[in-house]
mmCIF file of C-alpha atoms in Angstrom:
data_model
loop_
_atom_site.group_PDB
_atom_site.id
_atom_site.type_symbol
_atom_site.label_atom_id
_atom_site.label_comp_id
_atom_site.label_asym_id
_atom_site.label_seq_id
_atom_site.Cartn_x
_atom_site.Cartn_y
_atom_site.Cartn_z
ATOM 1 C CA UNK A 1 -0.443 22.670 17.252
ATOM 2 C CA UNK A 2 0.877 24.549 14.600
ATOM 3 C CA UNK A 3 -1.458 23.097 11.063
ATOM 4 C CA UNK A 4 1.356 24.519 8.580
ATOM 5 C CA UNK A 5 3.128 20.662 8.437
ATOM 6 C CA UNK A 6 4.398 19.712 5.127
ATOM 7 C CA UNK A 7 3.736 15.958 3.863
ATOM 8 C CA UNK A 8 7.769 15.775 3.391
ATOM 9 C CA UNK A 9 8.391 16.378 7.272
ATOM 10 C CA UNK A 10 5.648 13.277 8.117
ATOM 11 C CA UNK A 11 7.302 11.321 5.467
ATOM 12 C CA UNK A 12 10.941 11.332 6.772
ATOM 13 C CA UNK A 13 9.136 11.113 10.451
ATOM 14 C CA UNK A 14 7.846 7.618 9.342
ATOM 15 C CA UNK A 15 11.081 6.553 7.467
ATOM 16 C CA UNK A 16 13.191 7.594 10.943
ATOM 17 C CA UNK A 17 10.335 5.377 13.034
ATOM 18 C CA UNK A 18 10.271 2.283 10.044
ATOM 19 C CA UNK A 19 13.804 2.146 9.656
ATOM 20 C CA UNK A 20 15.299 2.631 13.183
ATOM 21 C CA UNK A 21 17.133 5.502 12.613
ATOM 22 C CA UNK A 22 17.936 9.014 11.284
ATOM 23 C CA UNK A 23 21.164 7.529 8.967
ATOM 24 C CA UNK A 24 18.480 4.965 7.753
ATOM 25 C CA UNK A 25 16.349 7.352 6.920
ATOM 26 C CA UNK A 26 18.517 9.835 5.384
ATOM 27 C CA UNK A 27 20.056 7.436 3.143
ATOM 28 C CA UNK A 28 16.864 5.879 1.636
ATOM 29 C CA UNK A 29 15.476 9.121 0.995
ATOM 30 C CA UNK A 30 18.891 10.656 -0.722
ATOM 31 C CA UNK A 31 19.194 13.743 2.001
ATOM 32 C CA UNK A 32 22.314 14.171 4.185
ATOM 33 C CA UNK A 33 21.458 13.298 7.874
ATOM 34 C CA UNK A 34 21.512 17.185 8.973
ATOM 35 C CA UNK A 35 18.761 17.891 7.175
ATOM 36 C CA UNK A 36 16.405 14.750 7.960
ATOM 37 C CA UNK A 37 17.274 15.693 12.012
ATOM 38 C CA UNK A 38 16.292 19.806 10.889
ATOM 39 C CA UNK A 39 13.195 17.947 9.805
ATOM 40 C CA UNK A 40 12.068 16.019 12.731
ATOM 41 C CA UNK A 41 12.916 18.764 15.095
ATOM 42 C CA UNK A 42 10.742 21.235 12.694
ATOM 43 C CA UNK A 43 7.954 18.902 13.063
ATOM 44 C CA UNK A 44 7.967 18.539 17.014
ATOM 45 C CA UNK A 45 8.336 22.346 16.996
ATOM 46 C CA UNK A 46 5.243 22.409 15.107
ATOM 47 C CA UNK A 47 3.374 19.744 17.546
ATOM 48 C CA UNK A 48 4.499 21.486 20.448
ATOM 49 C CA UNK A 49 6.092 18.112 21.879
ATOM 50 C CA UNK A 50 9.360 15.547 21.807
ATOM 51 C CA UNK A 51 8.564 12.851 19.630
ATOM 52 C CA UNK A 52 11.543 10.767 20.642
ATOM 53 C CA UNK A 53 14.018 9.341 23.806
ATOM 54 C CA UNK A 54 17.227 10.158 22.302
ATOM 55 C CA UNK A 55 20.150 8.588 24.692
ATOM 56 C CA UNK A 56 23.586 6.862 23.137
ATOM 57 C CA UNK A 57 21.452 3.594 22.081
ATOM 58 C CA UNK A 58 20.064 5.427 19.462
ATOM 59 C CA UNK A 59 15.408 6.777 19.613
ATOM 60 C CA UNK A 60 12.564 5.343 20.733
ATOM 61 C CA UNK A 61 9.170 7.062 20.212
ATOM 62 C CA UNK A 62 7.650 9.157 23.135
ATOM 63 C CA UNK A 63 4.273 8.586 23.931
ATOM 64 C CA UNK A 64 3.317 11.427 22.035
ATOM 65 C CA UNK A 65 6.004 10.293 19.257
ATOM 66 C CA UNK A 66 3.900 6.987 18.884
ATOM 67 C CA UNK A 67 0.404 9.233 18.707
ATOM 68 C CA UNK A 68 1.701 11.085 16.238
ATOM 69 C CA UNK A 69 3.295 7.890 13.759
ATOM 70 C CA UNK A 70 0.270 6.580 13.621
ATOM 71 C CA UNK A 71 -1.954 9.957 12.518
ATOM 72 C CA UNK A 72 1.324 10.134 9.850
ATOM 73 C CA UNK A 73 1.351 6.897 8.903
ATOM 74 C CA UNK A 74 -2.616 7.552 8.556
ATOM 75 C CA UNK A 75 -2.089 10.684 6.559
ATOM 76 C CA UNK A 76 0.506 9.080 4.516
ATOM 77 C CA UNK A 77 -1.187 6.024 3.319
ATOM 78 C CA UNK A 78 -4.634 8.490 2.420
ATOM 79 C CA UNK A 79 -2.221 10.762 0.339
ATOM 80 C CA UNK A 80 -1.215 7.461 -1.542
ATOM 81 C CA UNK A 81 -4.546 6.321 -2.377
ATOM 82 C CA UNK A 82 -5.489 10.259 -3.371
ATOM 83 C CA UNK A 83 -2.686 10.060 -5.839
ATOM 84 C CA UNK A 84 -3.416 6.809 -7.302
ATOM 85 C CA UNK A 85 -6.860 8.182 -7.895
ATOM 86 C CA UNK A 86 -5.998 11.364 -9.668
ATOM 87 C CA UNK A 87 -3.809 9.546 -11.637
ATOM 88 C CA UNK A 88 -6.441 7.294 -12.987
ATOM 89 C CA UNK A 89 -8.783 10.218 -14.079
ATOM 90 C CA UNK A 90 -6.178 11.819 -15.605
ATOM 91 C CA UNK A 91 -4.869 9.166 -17.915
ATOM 92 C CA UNK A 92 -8.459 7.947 -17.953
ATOM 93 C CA UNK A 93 -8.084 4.456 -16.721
ATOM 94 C CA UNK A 94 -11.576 2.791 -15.639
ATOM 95 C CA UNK A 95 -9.522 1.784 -12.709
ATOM 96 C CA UNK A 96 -6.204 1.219 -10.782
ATOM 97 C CA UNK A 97 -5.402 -1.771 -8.973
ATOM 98 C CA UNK A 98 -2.098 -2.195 -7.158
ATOM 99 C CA UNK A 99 -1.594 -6.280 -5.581
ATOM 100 C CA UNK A 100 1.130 -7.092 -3.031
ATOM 101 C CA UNK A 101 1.167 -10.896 -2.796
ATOM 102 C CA UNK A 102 2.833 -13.786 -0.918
ATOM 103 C CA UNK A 103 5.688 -15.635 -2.923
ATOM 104 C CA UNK A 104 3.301 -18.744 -3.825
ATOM 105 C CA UNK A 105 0.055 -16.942 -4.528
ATOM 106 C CA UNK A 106 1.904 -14.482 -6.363
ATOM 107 C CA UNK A 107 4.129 -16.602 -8.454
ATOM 108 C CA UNK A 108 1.719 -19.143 -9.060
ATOM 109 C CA UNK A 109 -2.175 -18.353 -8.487
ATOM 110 C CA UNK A 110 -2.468 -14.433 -8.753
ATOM 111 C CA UNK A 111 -0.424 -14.187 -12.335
ATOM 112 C CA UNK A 112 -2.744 -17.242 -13.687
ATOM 113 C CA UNK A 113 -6.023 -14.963 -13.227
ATOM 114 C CA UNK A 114 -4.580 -11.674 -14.432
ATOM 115 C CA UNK A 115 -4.438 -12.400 -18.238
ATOM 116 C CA UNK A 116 -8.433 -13.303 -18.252
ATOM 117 C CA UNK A 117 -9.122 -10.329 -15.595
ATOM 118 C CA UNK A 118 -7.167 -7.840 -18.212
ATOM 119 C CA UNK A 119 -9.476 -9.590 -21.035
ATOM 120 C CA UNK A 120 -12.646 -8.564 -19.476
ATOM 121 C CA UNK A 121 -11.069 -5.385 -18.216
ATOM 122 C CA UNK A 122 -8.689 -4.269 -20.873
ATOM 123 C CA UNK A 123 -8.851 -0.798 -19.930
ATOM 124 C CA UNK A 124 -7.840 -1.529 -15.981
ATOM 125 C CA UNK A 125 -4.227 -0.997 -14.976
ATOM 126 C CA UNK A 126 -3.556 -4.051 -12.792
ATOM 127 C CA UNK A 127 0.292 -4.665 -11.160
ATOM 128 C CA UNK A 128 1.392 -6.942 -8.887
ATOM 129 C CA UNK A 129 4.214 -7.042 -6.109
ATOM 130 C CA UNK A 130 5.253 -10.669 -5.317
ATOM 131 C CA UNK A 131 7.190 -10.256 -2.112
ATOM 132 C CA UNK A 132 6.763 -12.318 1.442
ATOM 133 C CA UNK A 133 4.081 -12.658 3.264
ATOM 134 C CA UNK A 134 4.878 -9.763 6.324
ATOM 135 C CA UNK A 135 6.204 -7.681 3.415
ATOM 136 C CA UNK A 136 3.158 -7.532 1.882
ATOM 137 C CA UNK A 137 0.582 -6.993 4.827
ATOM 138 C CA UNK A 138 2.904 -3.869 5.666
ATOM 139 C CA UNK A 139 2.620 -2.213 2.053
ATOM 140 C CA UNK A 140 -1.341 -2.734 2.729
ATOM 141 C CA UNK A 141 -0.737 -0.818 5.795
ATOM 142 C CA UNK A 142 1.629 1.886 4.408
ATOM 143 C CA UNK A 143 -1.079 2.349 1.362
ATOM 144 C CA UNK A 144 1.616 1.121 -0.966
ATOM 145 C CA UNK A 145 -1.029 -1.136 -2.096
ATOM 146 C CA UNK A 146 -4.648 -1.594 -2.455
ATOM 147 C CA UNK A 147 -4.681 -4.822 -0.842
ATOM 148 C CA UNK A 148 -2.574 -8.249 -0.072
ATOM 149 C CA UNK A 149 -3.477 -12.065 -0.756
ATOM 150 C CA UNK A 150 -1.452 -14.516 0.906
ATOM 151 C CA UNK A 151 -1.644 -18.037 2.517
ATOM 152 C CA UNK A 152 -1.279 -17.159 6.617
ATOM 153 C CA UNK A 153 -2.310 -18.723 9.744
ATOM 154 C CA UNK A 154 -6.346 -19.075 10.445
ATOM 155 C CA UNK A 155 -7.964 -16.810 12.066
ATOM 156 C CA UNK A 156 -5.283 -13.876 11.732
ATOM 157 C CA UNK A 157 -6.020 -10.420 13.220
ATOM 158 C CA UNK A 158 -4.171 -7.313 12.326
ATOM 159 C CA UNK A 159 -5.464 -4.178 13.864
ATOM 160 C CA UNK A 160 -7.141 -2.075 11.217
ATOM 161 C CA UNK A 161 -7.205 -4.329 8.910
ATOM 162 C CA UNK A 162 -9.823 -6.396 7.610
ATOM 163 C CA UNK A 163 -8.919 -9.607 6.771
ATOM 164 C CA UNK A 164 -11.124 -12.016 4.513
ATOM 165 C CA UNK A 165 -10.320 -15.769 3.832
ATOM 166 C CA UNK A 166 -11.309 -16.512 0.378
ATOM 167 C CA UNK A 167 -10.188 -19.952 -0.240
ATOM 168 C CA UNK A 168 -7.775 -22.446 0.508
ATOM 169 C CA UNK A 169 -4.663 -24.371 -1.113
ATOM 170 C CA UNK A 170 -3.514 -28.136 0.115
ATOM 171 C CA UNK A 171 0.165 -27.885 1.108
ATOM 172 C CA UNK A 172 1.655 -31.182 -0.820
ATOM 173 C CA UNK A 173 5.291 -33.192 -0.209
ATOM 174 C CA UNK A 174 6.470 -33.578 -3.432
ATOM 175 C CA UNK A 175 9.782 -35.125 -4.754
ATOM 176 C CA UNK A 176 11.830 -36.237 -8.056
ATOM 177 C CA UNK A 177 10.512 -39.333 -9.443
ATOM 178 C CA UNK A 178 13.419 -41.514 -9.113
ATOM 179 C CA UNK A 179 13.381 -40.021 -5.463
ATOM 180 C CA UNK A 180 9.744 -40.737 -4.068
ATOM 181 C CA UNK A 181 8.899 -44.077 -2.456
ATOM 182 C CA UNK A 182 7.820 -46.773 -4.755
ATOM 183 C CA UNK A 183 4.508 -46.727 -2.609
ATOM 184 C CA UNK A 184 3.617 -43.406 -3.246
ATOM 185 C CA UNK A 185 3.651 -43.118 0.565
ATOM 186 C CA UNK A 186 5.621 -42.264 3.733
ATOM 187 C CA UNK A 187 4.532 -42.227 7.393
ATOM 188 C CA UNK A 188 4.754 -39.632 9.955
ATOM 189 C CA UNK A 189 8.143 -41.373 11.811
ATOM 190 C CA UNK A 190 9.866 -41.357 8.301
ATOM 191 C CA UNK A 191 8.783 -37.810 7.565
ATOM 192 C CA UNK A 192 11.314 -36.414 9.813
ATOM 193 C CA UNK A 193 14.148 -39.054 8.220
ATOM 194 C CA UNK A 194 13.999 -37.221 4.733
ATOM 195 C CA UNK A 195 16.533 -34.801 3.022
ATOM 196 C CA UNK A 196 14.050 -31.862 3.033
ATOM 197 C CA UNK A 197 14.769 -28.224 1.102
ATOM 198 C CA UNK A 198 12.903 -25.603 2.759
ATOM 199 C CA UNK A 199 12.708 -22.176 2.507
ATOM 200 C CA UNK A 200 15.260 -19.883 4.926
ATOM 201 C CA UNK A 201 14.393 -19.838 8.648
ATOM 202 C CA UNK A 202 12.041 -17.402 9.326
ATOM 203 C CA UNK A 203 10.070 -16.795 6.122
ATOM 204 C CA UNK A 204 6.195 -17.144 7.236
ATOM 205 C CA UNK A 205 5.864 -19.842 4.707
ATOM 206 C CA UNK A 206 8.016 -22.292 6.924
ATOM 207 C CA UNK A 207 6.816 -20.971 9.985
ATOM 208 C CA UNK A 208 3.417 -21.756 9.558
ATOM 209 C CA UNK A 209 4.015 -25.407 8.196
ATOM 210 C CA UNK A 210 7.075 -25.901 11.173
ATOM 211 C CA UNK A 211 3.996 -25.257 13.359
ATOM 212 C CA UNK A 212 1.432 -27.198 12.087
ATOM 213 C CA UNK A 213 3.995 -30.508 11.767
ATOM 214 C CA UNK A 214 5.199 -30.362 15.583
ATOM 215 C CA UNK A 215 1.014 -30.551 16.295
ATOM 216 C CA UNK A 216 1.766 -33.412 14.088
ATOM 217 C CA UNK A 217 4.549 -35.042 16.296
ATOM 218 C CA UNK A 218 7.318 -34.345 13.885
ATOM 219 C CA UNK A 219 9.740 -31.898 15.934
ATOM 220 C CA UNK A 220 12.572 -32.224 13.588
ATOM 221 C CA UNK A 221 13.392 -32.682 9.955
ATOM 222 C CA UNK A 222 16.630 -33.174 8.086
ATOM 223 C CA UNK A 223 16.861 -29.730 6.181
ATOM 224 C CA UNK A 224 19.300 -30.000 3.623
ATOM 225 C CA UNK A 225 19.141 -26.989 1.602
ATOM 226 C CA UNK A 226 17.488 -23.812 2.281
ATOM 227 C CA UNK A 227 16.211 -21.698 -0.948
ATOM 228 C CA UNK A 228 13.668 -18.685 -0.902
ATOM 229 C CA UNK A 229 11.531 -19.401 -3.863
ATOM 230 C CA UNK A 230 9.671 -22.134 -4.801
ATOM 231 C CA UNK A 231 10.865 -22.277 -8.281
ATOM 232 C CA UNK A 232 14.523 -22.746 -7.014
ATOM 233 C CA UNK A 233 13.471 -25.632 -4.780
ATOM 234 C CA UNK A 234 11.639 -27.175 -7.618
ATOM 235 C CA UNK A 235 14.791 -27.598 -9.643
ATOM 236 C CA UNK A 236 16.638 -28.892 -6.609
ATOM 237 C CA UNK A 237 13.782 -31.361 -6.471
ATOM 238 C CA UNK A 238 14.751 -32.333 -10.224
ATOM 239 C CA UNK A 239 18.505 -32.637 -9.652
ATOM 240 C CA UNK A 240 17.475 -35.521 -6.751
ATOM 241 C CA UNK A 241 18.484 -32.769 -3.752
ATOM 242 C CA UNK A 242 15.382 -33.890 -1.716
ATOM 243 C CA UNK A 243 11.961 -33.521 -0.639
ATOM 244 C CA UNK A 244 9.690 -30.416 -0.077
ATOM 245 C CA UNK A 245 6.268 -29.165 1.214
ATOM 246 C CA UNK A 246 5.015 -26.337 -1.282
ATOM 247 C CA UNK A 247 1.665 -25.308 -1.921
ATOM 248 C CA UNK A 248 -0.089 -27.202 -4.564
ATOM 249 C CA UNK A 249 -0.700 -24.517 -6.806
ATOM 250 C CA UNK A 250 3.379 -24.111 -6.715
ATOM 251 C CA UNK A 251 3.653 -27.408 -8.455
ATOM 252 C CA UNK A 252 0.596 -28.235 -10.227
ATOM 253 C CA UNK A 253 2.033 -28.184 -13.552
ATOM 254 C CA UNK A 254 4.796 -30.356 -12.538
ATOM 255 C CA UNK A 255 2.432 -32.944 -11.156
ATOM 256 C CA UNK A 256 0.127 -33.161 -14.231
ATOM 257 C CA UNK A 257 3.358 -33.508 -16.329
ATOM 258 C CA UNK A 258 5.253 -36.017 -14.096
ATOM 259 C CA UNK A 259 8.031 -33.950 -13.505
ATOM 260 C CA UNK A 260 7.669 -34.144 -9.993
ATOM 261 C CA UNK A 261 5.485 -36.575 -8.201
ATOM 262 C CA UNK A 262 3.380 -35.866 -5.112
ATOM 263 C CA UNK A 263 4.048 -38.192 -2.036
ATOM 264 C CA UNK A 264 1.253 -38.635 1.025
ATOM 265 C CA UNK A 265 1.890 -38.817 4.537
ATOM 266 C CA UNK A 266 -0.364 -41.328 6.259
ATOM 267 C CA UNK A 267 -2.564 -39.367 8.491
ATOM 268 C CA UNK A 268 -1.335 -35.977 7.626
ATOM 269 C CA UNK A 269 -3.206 -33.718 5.262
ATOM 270 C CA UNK A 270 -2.195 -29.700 5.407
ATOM 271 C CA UNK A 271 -4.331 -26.621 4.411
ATOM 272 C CA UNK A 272 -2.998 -22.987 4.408
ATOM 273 C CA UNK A 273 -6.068 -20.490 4.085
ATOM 274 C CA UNK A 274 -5.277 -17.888 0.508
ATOM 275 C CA UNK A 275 -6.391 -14.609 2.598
ATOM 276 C CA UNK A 276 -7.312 -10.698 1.144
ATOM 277 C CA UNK A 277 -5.739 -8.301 3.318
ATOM 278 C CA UNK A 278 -7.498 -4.287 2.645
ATOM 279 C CA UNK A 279 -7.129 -1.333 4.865
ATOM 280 C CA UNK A 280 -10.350 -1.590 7.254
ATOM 281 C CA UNK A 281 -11.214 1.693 6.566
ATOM 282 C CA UNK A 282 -10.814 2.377 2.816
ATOM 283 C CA UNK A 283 -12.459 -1.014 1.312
ATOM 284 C CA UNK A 284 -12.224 -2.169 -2.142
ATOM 285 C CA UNK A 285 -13.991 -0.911 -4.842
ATOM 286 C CA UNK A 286 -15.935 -2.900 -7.261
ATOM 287 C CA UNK A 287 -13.606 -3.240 -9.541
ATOM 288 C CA UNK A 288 -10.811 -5.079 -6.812
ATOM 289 C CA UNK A 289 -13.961 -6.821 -5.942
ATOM 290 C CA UNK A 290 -13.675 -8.527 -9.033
ATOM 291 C CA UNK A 291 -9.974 -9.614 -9.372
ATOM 292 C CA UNK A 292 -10.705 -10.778 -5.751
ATOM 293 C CA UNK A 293 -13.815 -12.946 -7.058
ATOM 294 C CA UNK A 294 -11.637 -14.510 -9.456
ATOM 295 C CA UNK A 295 -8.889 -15.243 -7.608
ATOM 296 C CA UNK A 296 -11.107 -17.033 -5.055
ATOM 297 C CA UNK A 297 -12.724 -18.762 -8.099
ATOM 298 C CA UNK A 298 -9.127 -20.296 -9.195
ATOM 299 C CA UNK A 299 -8.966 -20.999 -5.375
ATOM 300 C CA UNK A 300 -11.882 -23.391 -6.247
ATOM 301 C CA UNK A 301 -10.440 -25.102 -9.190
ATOM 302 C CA UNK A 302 -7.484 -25.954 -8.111
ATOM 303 C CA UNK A 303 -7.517 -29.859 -8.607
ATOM 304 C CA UNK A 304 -7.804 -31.929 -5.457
ATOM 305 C CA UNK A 305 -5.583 -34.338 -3.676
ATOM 306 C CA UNK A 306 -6.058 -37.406 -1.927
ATOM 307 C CA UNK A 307 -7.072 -37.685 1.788
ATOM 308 C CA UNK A 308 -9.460 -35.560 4.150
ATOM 309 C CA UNK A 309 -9.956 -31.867 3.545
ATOM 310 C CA UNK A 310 -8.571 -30.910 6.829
ATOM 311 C CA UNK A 311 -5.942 -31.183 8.856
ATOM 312 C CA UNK A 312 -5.636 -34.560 10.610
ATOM 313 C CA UNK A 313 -2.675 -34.923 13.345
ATOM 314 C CA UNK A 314 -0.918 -38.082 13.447
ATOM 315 C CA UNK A 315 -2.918 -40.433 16.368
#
């Protein structure tokens, strides 16, 4: 192996692999496609080996091509922390902390704890993605970020990765007041009857609760409307649109004030674990340690609702 490879040559190797393609590549990094191509076959030069198939459908890695993503993709994501580290001792910050987080956690529970966080650590320079769920486990594992939090199935494993569940949050049907039932309650049958709006199909969010209602017995609902945030679903809600299952820290507000009202399902109570997502082998440091304390603190407080504190299938 030839050592004299450039960080610029592993870069465009992992945008070729990530985005499917040399054109992919070359756009997003603003170079014409000649010169992303000269790059990759520089680098396999340099290794002393082919790195992709190339036929008419388009590459797929070697063997060694996959060995050698994941060293780059290893290099790559080390080279990120390195710089976020320098940059903090130069512009002495007492620390740097860079949050990807799920859509609800990070519209609703993540931006809550920040503003007392930044009062007990006003010399910390804390920013936050909010992007979906898969988006942000792969900016932990690019090193784009220092670490995730988002509600995800139980029990998720992701290979080098260590992920920590460090609370939970009740997932709630909630509707318009003129719209809920005058008894506050629906059962599982009539579940499936409603005019539901629901995030787009294939966002983890509806995944995960899609899943956990057919263990219910409800294989199909009348979906409506389809909208990707929360907050866009909530004002459906308000115009009379329909019903919708959204975390409970997505619409506490609304609940205390009446705006919307929450409605129970006999039998049926829902529970998405709030999970920290770090690079196994980099760890937090104590400072992360902390925002992660308090965000599992406002885990705790969130108020509760009615029913068990587990999930319960319909019998």
């Amino acid at each position: 192996m030839d050592l004299r490879i450039n960080l610029q040559k592993l870069h465009l190797f992992a945008s070729v692999v990530r985005l499917g393609g040399v054109g992919r590549a070359a756009d997003a990094n603003f170079l014409a496609q000649p010169a992303v191509t000269a790059h990759i076959r520089s680098l396999e030069e340099r290794l002393g080996t082919e790195l992709f198939y190339r036929d008419g459908r388009g590459l797929s890695l070697t063997p060694a091509g996959r060995i050698a993503y994941a060293w780059a993709e290893d290099i790559l994501r080390r080279t990120r922390f390195c710089e976020r580290e320098l940059d903090d001792l130069a512009a002495g910050f007492s620390g740097r902390i860079v949050v990807a987080a799920g859509i609800s956690p990070g519209s609703y529970l993540v931006p809550a704890v920040l503003a007392g966080f930044r009062e007990r650590h006003p010399t910390a320079d804390v920013r936050l993605a909010v992007v979906p769920s898969d988006r942000a486990i792969e900016d932990v594992r690019t090193g784009r970020v220092d670490f995730a939090i988002v509600a995800t199935e139980p029990g998720l494993k992701l290979p080098g990765m260590a992920v920590r569940e460090i609370g939970r949050d009740e997932i709630v049907l909630v509707a318009a007041p003129d719209s809920a039932p005058h008894t506050g309650t629906v059962s599982i049958a009539e579940l499936g009857l409603l005019p539901f709006i629901d995030m787009p199909e294939g966002f983890p969010d509806r995944c995960f609760i899609e899943d956990r209602l057919r263990e219910a017995g409800v294989y199909e609902r009348d979906i409506v409307l389809e909208l990707g945030h929360p907050e866009a679903a909530k004002r459906a809600m308000r115009d009379g649109l329909g019903y919708t299952l959204l975390l409970r820290s997505a619409v506490a507000r609304e609940l205390e004030s009446g705006e919307l009202e929450q409605v129970n399902v006999e039998r049926l109570h829902l529970e998405v674990p709030i999970c920290l997502v770090h690079y196994q082998e980099i760890g937090l440091s104590a400072l992360q340690e902390r925002l992660v304390e308090r965000i599992a603190t406002a885990l705790e407080g969130l108020p509760a609702g009615d029913g068990p504190v587990s999930f319960k299938p319909a019998v």
